[in-house]
Amino acid sequence: MADTTTAAALWWAVVASGVYHGVNPGMGWPLAVSAALMERRQGSLYRALAALAAGHLGAMLAILLPFAALLVLAEFQREIQIGAACLVIALGLYLLVNRRHPRFLARVPPTRLALWSFLAATAHGAGLMLVPIYLGICQTVESDAGHAAADTLIGGNATIAILVAAAHTLAMTASGGVIALGVYHWLGLRFLSRGWFNLDVVWALSLILVGGLSLVFLH
C-alpha cells in the first residue's frame, strides 16, 4: 500500500513538473505563438508545438535512458541515486548564480524548433530534474534484482523511463499549448513583448529542492 501511494505521488510529480516546464516561456511556447502570428495560420502553432514536444521528449530520454542502464548495477543503486541528486542540486546552484541564457540557442534557426527544444531542455536541466523522480518510481517496482537477468532489468527500467518522459512531455505540451493558444487568439505579440515573465530563479530553486528532497527521502 505504501509503495502504491508513493508511486502515485511520484507520477503526479512527473505530470506537475511537465506542467511547470510547459508554463515556463523558456521551454518555447512563445516561439509557437510567433510562428502562428507570422504565418497567420493556427496550424503553424500546432506544428511548432509538435516540434517542441519532439525535441523535449528527446532531451528527457537522452538523460533517463542512461540511468535505466546504470540501474542494472543493482548493488550500486543507492550510490547512483545520491550521485543523481547531487548533480541536480549542483545544476540548480549553477543556474542560480549564472542566469544568462546559453548563447548557442540564439544561433539555432527558427525552422529547427525540435533541435532548439532539445538543446534548451538539456541546457536548463529539464531532463535531469526528472531523474530523482524516475529513480523513486523504479524503487516502487517489485523485482528480484539479485537474480533477474540484466536484459530484463534494462527492459523494465527503460520502459519506465520512456513512460516518465512521455507523461512529462505530454503535460508540458498541453500546458504550454493552452497558454500559446490564449496568447495567439486574444493577447498577441504585444503581450509577448510586454508581459514576459521570467522563471529562471524559480527553475534553479526547484532543481535544488528536487535534489534535496531525493536525498532526504533516500531509502
XYZ file of N, CA and C in Angstrom:
657
model
N 0.830 -1.211 0.000
C 0.000 0.000 0.000
C 0.863 1.258 0.000
N 1.923 1.224 0.829
C 2.818 2.382 0.899
C 3.500 2.615 -0.435
N 3.942 1.502 -1.082
C 4.601 1.632 -2.377
C 3.648 2.187 -3.425
N 2.375 1.765 -3.362
C 1.381 2.251 -4.316
C 1.150 3.743 -4.148
N 1.033 4.189 -2.900
C 0.842 5.614 -2.618
C 2.054 6.425 -3.062
N 3.239 5.908 -2.778
C 4.468 6.596 -3.177
C 4.568 6.697 -4.692
N 4.260 5.595 -5.367
C 4.321 5.593 -6.834
C 3.349 6.601 -7.422
N 2.140 6.661 -6.861
C 1.140 7.616 -7.356
C 1.626 9.050 -7.178
N 2.206 9.323 -6.016
C 2.719 10.668 -5.748
C 3.847 11.026 -6.718
N 4.709 10.061 -6.993
C 5.824 10.324 -7.905
C 5.331 10.555 -9.337
N 4.320 9.799 -9.768
C 3.772 10.011 -11.101
C 3.106 11.382 -11.203
N 2.438 11.794 -10.132
C 1.876 13.144 -10.129
C 2.982 14.196 -10.205
N 4.124 13.906 -9.585
C 5.265 14.824 -9.666
C 5.784 14.922 -11.094
N 5.764 13.797 -11.822
C 6.174 13.800 -13.235
C 5.268 14.727 -14.035
N 3.956 14.602 -13.814
C 2.986 15.436 -14.535
C 3.125 16.907 -14.130
N 3.258 17.145 -12.817
C 3.368 18.518 -12.317
C 4.610 19.210 -12.873
N 5.717 18.489 -12.933
C 6.935 19.089 -13.486
C 6.761 19.378 -14.974
N 5.979 18.537 -15.661
C 5.700 18.793 -17.070
C 4.874 20.056 -17.260
N 3.849 20.230 -16.412
C 3.029 21.450 -16.469
C 3.896 22.672 -16.187
N 4.755 22.549 -15.189
C 5.655 23.644 -14.816
C 6.580 24.014 -15.967
N 7.153 23.006 -16.616
C 8.022 23.271 -17.760
C 7.248 23.878 -18.914
N 6.008 23.425 -19.121
C 5.207 23.960 -20.212
C 4.855 25.418 -20.021
N 4.555 25.810 -18.791
C 4.210 27.196 -18.494
C 5.418 28.110 -18.663
N 6.597 27.594 -18.366
C 7.821 28.394 -18.481
C 8.057 28.794 -19.939
N 8.090 30.088 -20.240
C 8.319 30.515 -21.628
C 9.675 30.089 -22.171
N 10.618 29.793 -21.262
C 11.936 29.360 -21.698
C 11.931 28.028 -22.422
N 10.832 27.266 -22.305
C 10.724 25.980 -22.999
C 10.098 26.118 -24.392
N 9.719 27.344 -24.785
C 9.451 27.579 -26.195
C 8.055 27.910 -26.663
N 7.042 27.943 -25.763
C 5.708 28.222 -26.305
C 5.608 29.588 -26.994
N 6.364 30.635 -26.581
C 6.285 31.894 -27.330
C 6.738 31.741 -28.792
N 7.644 30.799 -29.052
C 8.078 30.570 -30.433
C 6.940 30.009 -31.273
N 6.106 29.175 -30.655
C 4.942 28.637 -31.372
C 3.951 29.742 -31.690
N 3.746 30.646 -30.743
C 2.846 31.788 -30.976
C 3.378 32.666 -32.090
N 4.672 32.964 -32.040
C 5.279 33.820 -33.069
C 5.160 33.205 -34.453
N 5.366 31.889 -34.545
C 5.259 31.221 -35.843
C 3.853 31.329 -36.399
N 2.850 31.146 -35.534
C 1.458 31.215 -35.985
C 1.065 32.632 -36.385
N 1.528 33.624 -35.615
C 1.186 35.013 -35.931
C 1.862 35.487 -37.221
N 3.098 35.075 -37.420
C 3.807 35.492 -38.623
C 3.232 34.846 -39.872
N 2.843 33.582 -39.768
C 2.287 32.883 -40.923
C 0.772 33.032 -41.024
N 0.172 33.616 -39.970
C -1.270 33.867 -39.921
C -2.077 32.593 -40.130
N -1.592 31.520 -39.531
C -2.291 30.231 -39.596
C -2.176 29.534 -38.252
N -3.305 29.106 -37.711
C -3.287 28.416 -36.430
C -2.575 27.065 -36.539
N -2.633 26.476 -37.736
C -1.957 25.203 -37.931
C -0.466 25.290 -37.681
N 0.114 26.453 -37.924
C 1.547 26.650 -37.683
C 1.865 26.542 -36.199
N 0.908 26.963 -35.362
C 1.114 26.864 -33.915
C 1.187 25.400 -33.488
N 0.275 24.581 -34.028
C 0.274 23.160 -33.667
C 1.528 22.451 -34.169
N 1.973 22.817 -35.361
C 3.201 22.197 -35.884
C 4.403 22.583 -35.032
N 4.439 23.843 -34.602
C 5.539 24.295 -33.755
C 5.507 23.584 -32.403
N 4.316 23.423 -31.830
C 4.199 22.717 -30.554
C 4.638 21.264 -30.686
N 4.296 20.640 -31.810
C 4.705 19.256 -32.041
C 6.223 19.147 -32.132
N 6.849 20.106 -32.806
C 8.316 20.101 -32.915
C 8.964 20.316 -31.553
N 8.401 21.250 -30.774
C 8.929 21.495 -29.432
C 8.780 20.259 -28.555
N 7.644 19.576 -28.684
C 7.412 18.363 -27.900
C 8.400 17.263 -28.279
N 8.649 17.114 -29.577
C 9.589 16.087 -30.037
C 10.991 16.341 -29.488
N 11.424 17.585 -29.529
C 12.745 17.913 -29.001
C 12.826 17.722 -27.502
N 11.762 18.099 -26.791
C 11.738 17.953 -25.333
C 11.765 16.480 -24.944
N 10.975 15.666 -25.654
C 10.950 14.234 -25.377
C 12.331 13.616 -25.599
N 12.983 14.019 -26.675
C 14.327 13.520 -26.951
C 15.305 13.871 -25.841
N 15.184 15.087 -25.320
C 16.078 15.516 -24.240
C 15.825 14.714 -22.967
N 14.546 14.415 -22.677
C 14.230 13.624 -21.484
C 14.814 12.214 -21.605
N 14.624 11.594 -22.768
C 15.105 10.226 -22.965
C 16.635 10.171 -22.961
N 17.273 11.207 -23.475
C 18.737 11.231 -23.513
C 19.328 11.224 -22.106
N 18.572 11.735 -21.134
C 19.036 11.733 -19.747
C 18.585 10.482 -19.009
N 17.332 10.074 -19.192
C 16.761 8.985 -18.400
C 17.258 7.604 -18.810
N 17.414 7.366 -20.105
C 17.789 6.023 -20.555
C 19.165 5.577 -20.058
N 20.169 6.456 -20.028
C 21.449 6.016 -19.443
C 21.318 5.605 -17.974
N 20.460 6.305 -17.215
C 20.252 5.914 -15.824
C 19.526 4.574 -15.740
N 18.657 4.297 -16.718
C 17.989 2.995 -16.760
C 19.018 1.880 -16.918
N 20.016 2.128 -17.757
C 21.072 1.127 -17.940
C 21.936 0.996 -16.684
N 22.192 2.116 -16.017
C 23.016 2.082 -14.810
C 22.359 1.283 -13.688
N 21.031 1.299 -13.641
C 20.332 0.614 -12.553
C 20.481 -0.901 -12.623
N 21.027 -1.416 -13.732
C 21.344 -2.842 -13.794
C 22.330 -3.187 -12.690
N 23.174 -2.237 -12.341
C 24.118 -2.444 -11.239
C 23.375 -2.225 -9.924
N 22.492 -3.169 -9.615
C 21.556 -3.003 -8.500
C 22.265 -2.752 -7.176
N 23.437 -3.343 -7.008
C 24.137 -3.187 -5.740
C 24.635 -1.755 -5.533
N 24.688 -0.969 -6.612
C 25.131 0.417 -6.504
C 23.970 1.399 -6.649
N 22.738 0.927 -6.472
C 21.575 1.779 -6.702
C 21.576 2.996 -5.784
N 21.925 2.804 -4.527
C 21.940 3.921 -3.579
C 22.957 4.971 -4.003
N 24.137 4.521 -4.416
C 25.178 5.455 -4.847
C 24.743 6.215 -6.098
N 24.055 5.509 -7.014
C 23.569 6.152 -8.239
C 22.554 7.242 -7.893
N 21.647 6.951 -6.950
C 20.643 7.928 -6.550
C 21.277 9.145 -5.876
N 22.277 8.901 -5.032
C 22.955 10.012 -4.369
C 23.674 10.882 -5.404
N 24.361 10.225 -6.342
C 25.052 10.978 -7.392
C 24.102 11.800 -8.233
N 22.944 11.214 -8.594
C 21.960 11.935 -9.408
C 21.410 13.141 -8.648
N 21.113 12.961 -7.357
C 20.592 14.067 -6.555
C 21.610 15.198 -6.450
N 22.866 14.845 -6.264
C 23.921 15.862 -6.171
C 24.087 16.612 -7.487
N 23.949 15.903 -8.609
C 24.019 16.561 -9.917
C 22.909 17.583 -10.079
N 21.694 17.208 -9.665
C 20.552 18.116 -9.779
C 20.775 19.362 -8.922
N 21.240 19.170 -7.694
C 21.499 20.302 -6.798
C 22.594 21.200 -7.377
N 23.658 20.586 -7.901
C 24.772 21.356 -8.459
C 24.306 22.203 -9.638
N 23.478 21.624 -10.515
C 22.986 22.383 -11.660
C 22.094 23.524 -11.198
N 21.249 23.271 -10.186
C 20.398 24.332 -9.661
C 21.211 25.486 -9.102
N 22.275 25.166 -8.362
C 23.142 26.218 -7.814
C 23.835 26.998 -8.920
N 24.271 26.273 -9.970
C 24.931 26.938 -11.091
C 23.978 27.912 -11.796
N 22.745 27.451 -12.045
C 21.769 28.309 -12.730
C 21.346 29.479 -11.859
N 21.402 29.284 -10.546
C 21.051 30.377 -9.636
C 22.100 31.479 -9.685
N 23.360 31.087 -9.856
C 24.455 32.060 -9.919
C 24.587 32.642 -11.325
N 24.516 31.784 -12.326
C 24.669 32.211 -13.712
C 23.299 32.221 -14.386
N 22.684 33.395 -14.497
C 21.316 33.492 -15.013
C 21.263 33.847 -16.489
N 22.401 33.885 -17.134
C 22.414 34.187 -18.568
C 21.969 32.965 -19.358
N 21.131 33.204 -20.355
C 20.685 32.098 -21.190
C 21.820 31.670 -22.126
N 21.937 30.374 -22.389
C 23.005 29.893 -23.277
C 22.947 30.599 -24.641
N 24.067 31.161 -25.069
C 24.081 31.934 -26.312
C 23.881 31.077 -27.548
N 24.276 29.799 -27.467
C 24.183 28.959 -28.655
C 22.735 28.729 -29.077
N 21.771 28.917 -28.151
C 20.362 28.734 -28.512
C 19.913 29.779 -29.533
N 20.516 30.969 -29.453
C 20.146 32.035 -30.389
C 20.652 31.754 -31.802
N 21.606 30.836 -31.924
C 22.158 30.526 -33.243
C 21.358 29.447 -33.977
N 20.433 28.794 -33.267
C 19.611 27.758 -33.906
C 18.511 28.445 -34.715
N 18.402 28.187 -36.017
C 17.390 28.849 -36.841
C 15.977 28.490 -36.414
N 15.011 29.412 -36.598
C 13.622 29.166 -36.187
C 12.990 27.954 -36.862
N 13.535 27.541 -37.999
C 12.973 26.394 -38.713
C 13.319 25.064 -38.053
N 14.212 25.085 -37.072
C 14.634 23.858 -36.397
C 14.189 23.877 -34.931
N 12.880 23.942 -34.745
C 12.333 24.049 -33.393
C 12.604 22.803 -32.560
N 12.559 21.623 -33.184
C 12.808 20.389 -32.431
C 14.227 20.382 -31.865
N 15.191 20.799 -32.682
C 16.576 20.878 -32.219
C 16.706 21.915 -31.120
N 16.062 23.077 -31.319
C 16.114 24.138 -30.307
C 15.537 23.635 -28.989
N 14.399 22.940 -29.052
C 13.752 22.433 -27.847
C 14.637 21.417 -27.136
N 15.270 20.536 -27.901
C 16.176 19.540 -27.319
C 17.323 20.234 -26.587
N 17.947 21.210 -27.232
C 19.084 21.904 -26.628
C 18.660 22.746 -25.425
N 17.499 23.412 -25.527
C 17.024 24.247 -24.419
C 16.710 23.400 -23.195
N 16.013 22.277 -23.404
C 15.674 21.401 -22.277
C 16.931 20.825 -21.641
N 17.908 20.468 -22.461
C 19.160 19.917 -21.944
C 19.940 20.966 -21.167
N 20.040 22.167 -21.735
C 20.813 23.236 -21.097
C 20.203 23.670 -19.769
N 18.879 23.629 -19.671
C 18.217 24.058 -18.443
C 18.041 22.932 -17.435
N 18.487 21.725 -17.773
C 18.396 20.623 -16.824
C 17.005 20.056 -16.646
N 16.138 20.210 -17.670
C 14.766 19.710 -17.555
C 14.749 18.196 -17.387
N 15.591 17.491 -18.130
C 15.642 16.049 -18.005
C 16.260 15.609 -16.693
N 17.287 16.333 -16.259
C 17.965 15.985 -15.011
C 17.022 16.110 -13.818
N 16.089 17.068 -13.906
C 15.116 17.232 -12.827
C 14.267 15.973 -12.639
N 14.040 15.247 -13.742
C 13.199 14.057 -13.679
C 13.921 12.843 -13.095
N 15.241 12.863 -13.091
C 15.995 11.672 -12.692
C 15.672 11.206 -11.271
N 15.701 12.092 -10.246
C 15.363 11.613 -8.898
C 13.949 11.047 -8.817
N 13.004 11.663 -9.539
C 11.628 11.160 -9.540
C 11.577 9.792 -10.196
N 12.269 9.650 -11.324
C 12.307 8.371 -12.036
C 12.923 7.269 -11.168
N 14.016 7.580 -10.487
C 14.663 6.583 -9.626
C 13.743 6.164 -8.482
N 12.956 7.135 -7.987
C 11.992 6.806 -6.940
C 10.910 5.865 -7.441
N 10.434 6.091 -8.665
C 9.424 5.209 -9.253
C 9.997 3.807 -9.430
N 11.246 3.712 -9.869
C 11.880 2.405 -10.048
C 11.932 1.635 -8.736
N 12.103 2.332 -7.623
C 12.170 1.675 -6.321
C 10.841 1.042 -5.930
N 9.725 1.599 -6.448
C 8.411 1.083 -6.068
C 8.020 -0.143 -6.884
N 8.802 -0.465 -7.924
C 8.512 -1.631 -8.759
C 9.201 -2.846 -8.167
N 8.423 -3.849 -7.820
C 8.994 -5.044 -7.208
C 9.768 -5.849 -8.240
N 11.000 -6.195 -7.890
C 11.811 -7.055 -8.761
C 12.893 -7.731 -7.929
N 13.233 -8.925 -8.311
C 14.303 -9.659 -7.632
C 15.610 -9.286 -8.310
N 16.156 -8.128 -7.900
C 17.328 -7.595 -8.586
C 18.522 -8.532 -8.504
N 18.591 -9.340 -7.455
C 19.740 -10.204 -7.285
C 19.751 -11.378 -8.238
N 18.585 -11.787 -8.742
C 18.512 -12.960 -9.587
C 17.983 -12.671 -10.992
N 17.461 -11.471 -11.205
C 16.910 -11.143 -12.528
C 18.039 -10.990 -13.526
N 17.767 -11.361 -14.751
C 18.765 -11.206 -15.811
C 18.954 -9.725 -16.125
N 20.147 -9.355 -16.590
C 20.447 -7.951 -16.851
C 19.529 -7.365 -17.905
N 19.247 -8.152 -18.962
C 18.404 -7.599 -20.018
C 16.980 -7.352 -19.536
N 16.502 -8.148 -18.566
C 15.168 -7.938 -18.006
C 15.134 -6.640 -17.214
N 16.181 -6.401 -16.447
C 16.260 -5.169 -15.682
C 16.323 -3.955 -16.601
N 17.139 -4.044 -17.640
C 17.260 -2.931 -18.586
C 15.915 -2.654 -19.229
N 15.243 -3.741 -19.672
C 13.961 -3.557 -20.338
C 12.930 -2.927 -19.432
N 12.858 -3.390 -18.171
C 11.883 -2.834 -17.238
C 12.147 -1.378 -16.931
N 13.407 -1.045 -16.640
C 13.743 0.336 -16.315
C 13.617 1.249 -17.520
N 13.935 0.741 -18.706
C 13.813 1.546 -19.915
C 12.351 1.862 -20.202
N 11.472 0.883 -19.950
C 10.040 1.117 -20.151
C 9.537 2.221 -19.230
N 9.953 2.170 -17.964
C 9.558 3.215 -17.015
C 10.111 4.564 -17.454
N 11.371 4.575 -17.918
C 11.984 5.824 -18.364
C 11.199 6.430 -19.525
N 10.786 5.590 -20.467
C 10.025 6.077 -21.621
C 8.663 6.607 -21.184
N 8.006 5.892 -20.261
C 6.699 6.336 -19.776
C 6.812 7.656 -19.013
N 7.857 7.790 -18.196
C 8.080 9.036 -17.459
C 8.298 10.190 -18.432
N 9.157 9.975 -19.429
C 9.440 11.024 -20.413
C 8.193 11.393 -21.199
N 7.396 10.385 -21.578
C 6.195 10.638 -22.366
C 5.140 11.395 -21.557
N 4.908 10.975 -20.304
C 3.919 11.645 -19.454
C 4.328 13.087 -19.181
N 5.599 13.283 -18.906
C 6.118 14.628 -18.641
C 5.961 15.518 -19.885
N 6.333 14.995 -21.043
C 6.262 15.787 -22.279
C 4.825 16.108 -22.641
N 3.920 15.161 -22.445
C 2.509 15.406 -22.732
C 1.959 16.523 -21.855
N 2.292 16.501 -20.562
C 1.842 17.558 -19.652
C 2.463 18.894 -20.039
N 3.738 18.872 -20.411
C 4.426 20.093 -20.828
C 3.781 20.696 -22.068
N 3.496 19.864 -23.064
C 2.916 20.336 -24.316
C 1.500 20.858 -24.106
N 0.737 20.172 -23.260
C -0.645 20.593 -23.014
C -0.692 21.954 -22.320
N 0.107 22.123 -21.269
C 0.077 23.395 -20.540
C 0.641 24.537 -21.380
N 1.763 24.277 -22.069
C 2.317 25.313 -22.941
C 1.389 25.617 -24.097
N 0.714 24.588 -24.619
C -0.212 24.789 -25.734
C -1.407 25.636 -25.360
N -1.929 25.440 -24.157
C -3.066 26.243 -23.694
C -2.681 27.718 -23.621
N -1.509 27.994 -23.057
C -1.044 29.385 -22.974
C -0.805 29.955 -24.378
N -0.184 29.161 -25.247
C 0.098 29.627 -26.610
C -1.182 29.961 -27.357
N -2.194 29.118 -27.231
C -3.477 29.388 -27.898
C -4.131 30.651 -27.354
N -4.045 30.839 -26.031
C -4.621 32.042 -25.438
C -3.936 33.302 -25.934
N -2.618 33.270 -25.991
C -1.871 34.430 -26.483
C -2.160 34.669 -27.964
N -2.226 33.591 -28.734
C -2.465 33.702 -30.178
C -3.833 34.305 -30.475
N -4.858 33.855 -29.766
C -6.222 34.288 -30.077
C -6.598 35.626 -29.454
N -6.045 35.935 -28.259
C -6.538 37.111 -27.555
C -5.483 38.153 -27.193
N -4.267 37.769 -26.921
C -3.282 38.721 -26.400
C -2.303 39.228 -27.448
N -1.828 38.359 -28.329
C -0.985 38.782 -29.440
C 0.459 39.054 -29.072
N 1.216 39.526 -30.070
C 2.650 39.760 -29.904
C 2.958 40.835 -28.870
N 2.043 41.790 -28.679
C 2.291 42.846 -27.700
C 2.452 42.249 -26.297
N 1.675 41.206 -26.000
C 1.803 40.546 -24.707
C 3.174 39.903 -24.562
N 3.683 39.315 -25.648
C 4.988 38.662 -25.577
C 6.093 39.665 -25.287
N 5.941 40.884 -25.797
C 6.985 41.883 -25.593
C 6.858 42.597 -24.247
N 5.616 42.723 -23.749
C 5.403 43.475 -22.511
C 5.087 42.600 -21.309
N 4.502 41.444 -21.563
C 4.035 40.630 -20.458
C 4.911 39.433 -20.165
N 6.128 39.439 -20.640
C 7.030 38.303 -20.442
C 7.311 38.100 -18.956
N 7.262 36.870 -18.499
C 7.575 36.573 -17.108
C 8.747 35.605 -17.065
N 9.617 35.828 -16.116
C 10.865 35.085 -16.035
C 10.824 34.118 -14.851
N 11.038 32.844 -15.135
C 11.007 31.815 -14.086
C 12.393 31.234 -13.816
N 13.443 31.930 -14.227
C 14.790 31.374 -14.102
C 15.154 31.069 -12.652
N 14.868 32.008 -11.749
C 15.217 31.800 -10.338
C 14.383 30.664 -9.756
N 13.088 30.666 -10.078
C 12.211 29.588 -9.587
C 12.687 28.243 -10.113
N 13.115 28.218 -11.385
C 13.610 26.985 -12.007
C 14.829 26.458 -11.252
N 15.798 27.344 -10.983
C 17.014 26.938 -10.287
C 16.694 26.435 -8.880
N 15.811 27.140 -8.177
C 15.442 26.727 -6.821
C 14.698 25.393 -6.822
N 13.895 25.164 -7.863
C 13.155 23.904 -7.932
C 14.103 22.725 -8.148
N 15.168 22.928 -8.924
C 16.166 21.871 -9.095
C 16.822 21.523 -7.763
N 17.189 22.558 -7.012
C 17.808 22.338 -5.704
C 16.839 21.618 -4.777
N 15.566 22.008 -4.819
C 14.551 21.391 -3.967
C 14.361 19.914 -4.299
N 14.242 19.607 -5.597
C 14.048 18.219 -6.013
C 15.239 17.356 -5.595
N 16.448 17.864 -5.834
C 17.642 17.126 -5.444
C 17.733 16.936 -3.940
N 17.394 17.984 -3.185
C 17.443 17.889 -1.728
C 16.430 16.903 -1.174
N 15.212 16.938 -1.710
C 14.174 16.011 -1.248
C 14.534 14.566 -1.554
N 15.165 14.353 -2.722
C 15.542 12.989 -3.067
C 16.602 12.429 -2.119
N 17.458 13.310 -1.589
C 18.440 12.887 -0.595
C 17.787 12.613 0.759
N 16.825 13.459 1.117
C 16.146 13.310 2.412
C 15.366 12.017 2.474
N 14.681 11.683 1.352
C 13.811 10.504 1.356
C 14.488 9.286 0.731
N 15.805 9.335 0.638
C 16.550 8.209 0.060
C 16.412 6.978 0.950
N 16.080 5.823 0.325
C 15.916 4.577 1.074
C 17.282 3.944 1.320
